[in-house]
């Protein structure tokens, strides 16, 4: 039985609806949290191998905000985009088209891999008044403190792509390997929260459509970062970074901030690459302040 989310009592207060939209010749499945008449709408993009559930703990602390959260193409309930490699150009085009169709004018939010996609789309012209990046990828993954781990991951995904179909799929969905990935990222010592994080990864980390889209997305995630997009983003930008992030060190996040014409950096201590699971309240508080929202909707 799945572990109960420690954020479920808060999330239960927020109405949620599932929808589908035609985007780039394919179907995008998305969820809308909050009231349709909310004063502020966010468009949130999840990270690599995840899907929309991952950002729900942050949403749980934003009960007076409308949040639109799609599953990225090839992950969760959204099938791959027909006839296209799932590279950064495709994901940026998809997000731009999805925003125009479903959430025009929304504030764009990206977590981890979603930060790369969101930044590239906004730099390429996606209209948004502000940009928020949580655990932004501010440096090449191969150069981070877990560079050796990343190189092992490169080999893992390469082998998964080369093996015969069923063997490759089995390797890429292997629960023991997923648990190793989860253990490498989690920082909290709270046992209940650790169990919840591991359960989230066990439940959703293998919800990708097939190994081809997973390979494309992984190559995209380790071949790109936010730095290339930052100088072309004129909108006010909030970077929410973790002091103990093993994927992008906090020093790299500080340098990333300087590349934006107008960015501020919030540093959250005691957490790594899982701010959305381990410190969602702190992330939500930073978002509220950045958007000029009162504390009345903070739970």
Coordinates of C-alpha atoms in Angstrom, one line a residue:
X1 CA 0.0 0.0 0.0
X2 CA 1.4 3.4 -0.9
X3 CA 2.6 5.6 1.9
X4 CA 0.2 8.4 2.8
X5 CA 1.6 11.8 1.8
X6 CA 2.3 14.1 4.8
X7 CA 0.9 16.8 2.6
X8 CA -2.4 15.1 1.9
X9 CA -4.5 17.0 4.5
X10 CA -3.5 20.3 2.9
X11 CA -3.8 19.0 -0.7
X12 CA -7.3 17.6 0.1
X13 CA -8.6 21.1 0.5
X14 CA -7.7 22.1 -3.0
X15 CA -10.0 21.2 -5.9
X16 CA -8.3 19.3 -8.8
X17 CA -9.5 18.5 -12.3
X18 CA -8.0 16.3 -15.0
X19 CA -8.0 17.6 -18.6
X20 CA -6.5 16.8 -22.0
X21 CA -5.4 19.2 -24.8
X22 CA -4.2 18.7 -28.3
X23 CA -0.6 20.0 -28.6
X24 CA 1.9 19.5 -31.5
X25 CA -0.2 16.8 -33.0
X26 CA -0.4 14.8 -29.7
X27 CA -2.4 14.7 -26.5
X28 CA -1.2 16.4 -23.4
X29 CA -2.8 15.3 -20.1
X30 CA -2.8 18.0 -17.4
X31 CA -4.3 18.8 -14.0
X32 CA -5.7 22.1 -12.7
X33 CA -5.4 22.7 -9.0
X34 CA -7.3 25.5 -7.2
X35 CA -10.2 27.7 -8.2
X36 CA -10.6 28.9 -11.8
X37 CA -11.2 32.5 -10.5
X38 CA -7.9 32.6 -8.6
X39 CA -6.0 35.9 -9.0
X40 CA -2.8 34.1 -10.0
X41 CA -2.1 31.1 -12.3
X42 CA 1.1 29.1 -12.4
X43 CA 2.1 26.7 -15.1
X44 CA 4.4 24.1 -13.5
X45 CA 6.8 21.7 -15.3
X46 CA 8.1 18.6 -13.4
X47 CA 11.5 17.0 -13.5
X48 CA 13.1 14.1 -15.3
X49 CA 11.4 10.7 -14.9
X50 CA 8.7 12.3 -12.8
X51 CA 5.2 13.4 -13.6
X52 CA 2.7 15.9 -12.1
X53 CA 2.4 14.3 -8.7
X54 CA 6.0 15.4 -7.8
X55 CA 5.1 19.0 -7.4
X56 CA 1.9 18.5 -5.5
X57 CA 3.6 19.1 -2.1
X58 CA 4.4 22.7 -3.2
X59 CA 0.8 23.1 -4.6
X60 CA -0.5 22.0 -1.2
X61 CA 0.9 25.2 0.3
X62 CA -0.6 27.4 -2.4
X63 CA -4.3 26.9 -1.9
X64 CA -5.3 30.3 -3.2
X65 CA -3.4 30.0 -6.4
X66 CA -4.5 28.2 -9.6
X67 CA -1.8 25.8 -10.8
X68 CA -1.8 24.0 -14.2
X69 CA 0.4 20.9 -14.2
X70 CA 0.9 18.8 -17.3
X71 CA 2.7 15.5 -17.6
X72 CA 5.7 16.0 -19.9
X73 CA 5.4 14.3 -23.3
X74 CA 6.5 10.6 -22.8
X75 CA 5.9 10.6 -19.1
X76 CA 3.0 9.9 -16.8
X77 CA -0.2 9.9 -18.8
X78 CA 1.0 12.1 -21.7
X79 CA 2.2 10.0 -24.7
X80 CA 5.2 11.0 -26.7
X81 CA 4.9 13.7 -29.4
X82 CA 4.4 11.9 -32.8
X83 CA 7.3 12.1 -35.2
X84 CA 9.7 14.1 -33.1
X85 CA 12.8 13.3 -31.0
X86 CA 12.3 14.4 -27.4
X87 CA 15.1 16.9 -27.3
X88 CA 15.2 20.3 -25.8
X89 CA 13.8 22.0 -28.9
X90 CA 10.8 19.7 -28.9
X91 CA 10.1 20.2 -25.2
X92 CA 10.5 23.9 -25.4
X93 CA 8.1 24.0 -28.5
X94 CA 5.7 21.8 -26.6
X95 CA 5.6 24.0 -23.5
X96 CA 5.2 27.2 -25.6
X97 CA 2.3 25.6 -27.5
X98 CA 0.7 24.2 -24.4
X99 CA 0.9 27.5 -22.6
X100 CA -0.8 29.3 -25.5
X101 CA -3.5 26.7 -25.6
X102 CA -4.2 26.2 -21.9
X103 CA -2.6 28.8 -19.7
X104 CA -1.8 32.0 -21.6
X105 CA -0.2 34.6 -19.3
X106 CA 0.6 32.1 -16.5
X107 CA 3.7 32.4 -14.4
X108 CA 6.0 29.6 -15.6
X109 CA 7.5 27.3 -12.9
X110 CA 10.1 24.6 -13.7
X111 CA 11.7 22.0 -11.4
X112 CA 15.1 20.3 -12.2
X113 CA 14.8 19.1 -15.8
X114 CA 11.7 21.2 -16.0
X115 CA 13.9 24.2 -15.2
X116 CA 15.9 23.6 -18.4
X117 CA 12.7 23.2 -20.4
X118 CA 11.0 26.2 -18.9
X119 CA 14.0 28.5 -19.3
X120 CA 14.6 27.5 -22.9
X121 CA 10.9 28.1 -23.7
X122 CA 10.8 31.5 -22.1
X123 CA 14.1 32.5 -23.7
X124 CA 12.6 31.4 -27.0
X125 CA 9.6 33.7 -26.6
X126 CA 7.0 32.0 -24.4
X127 CA 5.1 34.9 -23.0
X128 CA 5.1 34.9 -19.2
X129 CA 5.3 37.8 -16.6
X130 CA 7.7 35.9 -14.4
X131 CA 9.7 32.8 -14.2
X132 CA 10.3 30.5 -11.2
X133 CA 12.9 27.7 -11.2
X134 CA 13.2 25.2 -8.3
X135 CA 16.4 23.2 -8.0
X136 CA 17.5 24.8 -11.3
X137 CA 20.1 22.9 -13.3
X138 CA 22.7 25.7 -13.3
X139 CA 25.8 23.7 -14.4
X140 CA 26.5 20.6 -16.5
X141 CA 25.5 17.5 -14.5
X142 CA 28.8 15.8 -15.4
X143 CA 30.7 18.5 -13.6
X144 CA 28.7 18.4 -10.3
X145 CA 29.9 16.8 -7.0
X146 CA 28.1 13.6 -8.2
X147 CA 29.7 13.7 -11.6
X148 CA 30.8 10.0 -11.2
X149 CA 27.3 9.0 -10.4
X150 CA 26.1 10.9 -13.5
X151 CA 28.6 9.0 -15.6
X152 CA 27.3 5.8 -14.2
X153 CA 23.8 6.9 -15.2
X154 CA 24.9 7.7 -18.7
X155 CA 26.2 4.1 -19.0
X156 CA 23.0 2.7 -17.4
X157 CA 20.7 4.5 -19.9
X158 CA 23.0 3.6 -22.8
X159 CA 22.8 -0.1 -21.9
X160 CA 19.1 0.1 -21.4
X161 CA 18.8 1.5 -24.9
X162 CA 20.9 -1.2 -26.5
X163 CA 19.6 -4.3 -24.9
X164 CA 16.8 -6.3 -26.6
X165 CA 13.5 -4.6 -26.0
X166 CA 12.1 -6.4 -23.0
X167 CA 15.5 -6.7 -21.3
X168 CA 16.2 -3.0 -21.8
X169 CA 12.8 -2.0 -20.5
X170 CA 13.2 -4.2 -17.5
X171 CA 16.6 -2.7 -16.6
X172 CA 15.3 0.9 -16.9
X173 CA 12.3 0.1 -14.7
X174 CA 14.2 -2.0 -12.2
X175 CA 13.0 -1.1 -8.7
X176 CA 16.3 -1.6 -7.0
X177 CA 18.0 0.9 -9.3
X178 CA 15.2 3.3 -8.8
X179 CA 15.7 3.0 -5.0
X180 CA 19.4 3.7 -5.4
X181 CA 18.5 6.9 -7.4
X182 CA 16.1 7.9 -4.6
X183 CA 18.7 7.2 -1.9
X184 CA 21.2 9.3 -3.7
X185 CA 19.0 12.4 -3.6
X186 CA 17.1 12.3 -0.3
X187 CA 18.6 14.3 2.6
X188 CA 15.9 14.4 5.3
X189 CA 16.4 12.2 8.4
X190 CA 12.7 12.1 9.0
X191 CA 11.8 8.4 8.5
X192 CA 8.2 9.0 7.5
X193 CA 9.2 11.6 5.0
X194 CA 11.9 9.4 3.6
X195 CA 9.4 6.6 3.2
X196 CA 7.1 8.9 1.3
X197 CA 9.9 10.1 -1.0
X198 CA 11.0 6.6 -1.8
X199 CA 7.3 5.6 -2.4
X200 CA 6.9 8.5 -4.8
X201 CA 9.9 7.4 -6.8
X202 CA 8.9 3.7 -6.7
X203 CA 5.4 4.7 -7.9
X204 CA 6.1 7.3 -10.6
X205 CA 9.8 7.1 -11.7
X206 CA 9.0 4.3 -14.1
X207 CA 5.9 5.9 -15.7
X208 CA 7.8 6.8 -18.9
X209 CA 6.2 5.7 -22.2
X210 CA 9.2 3.7 -23.6
X211 CA 12.9 3.5 -23.5
X212 CA 13.4 5.7 -26.6
X213 CA 11.7 8.7 -25.1
X214 CA 13.5 8.1 -21.8
X215 CA 16.9 8.0 -23.6
X216 CA 16.1 11.2 -25.5
X217 CA 15.0 13.0 -22.3
X218 CA 18.0 11.8 -20.3
X219 CA 20.5 12.9 -23.0
X220 CA 18.7 16.3 -23.1
X221 CA 18.9 16.6 -19.3
X222 CA 22.7 16.0 -19.1
X223 CA 23.5 17.9 -22.3
X224 CA 21.8 21.2 -21.4
X225 CA 21.4 23.5 -18.4
X226 CA 19.8 26.8 -17.7
X227 CA 23.0 28.9 -18.3
X228 CA 22.5 29.1 -22.1
X229 CA 19.0 30.5 -21.7
X230 CA 19.5 32.9 -18.8
X231 CA 20.9 35.9 -20.6
X232 CA 17.9 35.9 -23.0
X233 CA 15.3 36.0 -20.2
X234 CA 14.3 39.5 -19.4
X235 CA 11.4 38.6 -17.0
X236 CA 11.9 38.8 -13.3
X237 CA 13.2 35.3 -12.3
X238 CA 13.2 33.5 -8.9
X239 CA 15.8 30.8 -8.4
X240 CA 15.0 28.5 -5.4
X241 CA 18.1 26.5 -4.8
X242 CA 19.2 23.9 -2.2
X243 CA 22.4 24.4 -0.2
X244 CA 23.1 20.6 -0.3
X245 CA 22.2 20.0 -3.9
X246 CA 24.5 17.3 -5.3
X247 CA 23.5 17.9 -8.9
X248 CA 24.1 21.7 -9.1
X249 CA 26.3 23.0 -6.2
X250 CA 25.1 26.1 -4.5
X251 CA 28.2 28.0 -5.8
X252 CA 27.0 27.3 -9.4
X253 CA 23.5 28.5 -8.5
X254 CA 25.1 31.8 -7.3
X255 CA 26.9 32.2 -10.5
X256 CA 23.8 31.3 -12.5
X257 CA 21.9 34.2 -10.8
X258 CA 24.4 36.6 -12.3
X259 CA 23.6 35.5 -15.8
X260 CA 20.0 36.6 -15.7
X261 CA 19.2 40.3 -16.3
X262 CA 16.8 40.3 -13.3
X263 CA 17.0 37.3 -11.0
X264 CA 17.0 36.7 -7.3
X265 CA 18.2 33.6 -5.5
X266 CA 16.7 32.0 -2.5
X267 CA 18.9 29.4 -0.8
X268 CA 17.2 26.7 1.3
X269 CA 19.4 24.9 3.8
X270 CA 19.1 21.3 4.9
X271 CA 17.9 19.9 1.6
X272 CA 19.3 18.6 -1.7
X273 CA 17.7 18.1 -5.1
X274 CA 14.3 17.3 -3.6
X275 CA 13.1 20.7 -2.4
X276 CA 9.6 19.9 -3.7
X277 CA 9.3 16.9 -1.4
X278 CA 11.4 17.9 1.6
X279 CA 11.0 21.6 1.9
X280 CA 7.8 22.5 -0.1
X281 CA 6.5 24.9 2.5
X282 CA 9.7 27.0 2.2
X283 CA 9.5 26.9 -1.5
X284 CA 5.9 28.0 -1.5
X285 CA 6.6 30.8 0.9
X286 CA 9.4 32.1 -1.5
X287 CA 7.0 31.9 -4.4
X288 CA 4.3 33.8 -2.6
X289 CA 6.7 36.6 -1.7
X290 CA 8.0 36.7 -5.3
X291 CA 4.5 37.0 -6.6
X292 CA 3.4 39.6 -4.1
X293 CA 0.8 37.4 -2.5
X294 CA -0.3 37.7 1.1
X295 CA 0.4 35.0 3.7
X296 CA -3.4 34.4 4.1
X297 CA -3.3 31.5 1.6
X298 CA -0.2 29.9 3.2
X299 CA -1.0 26.7 5.1

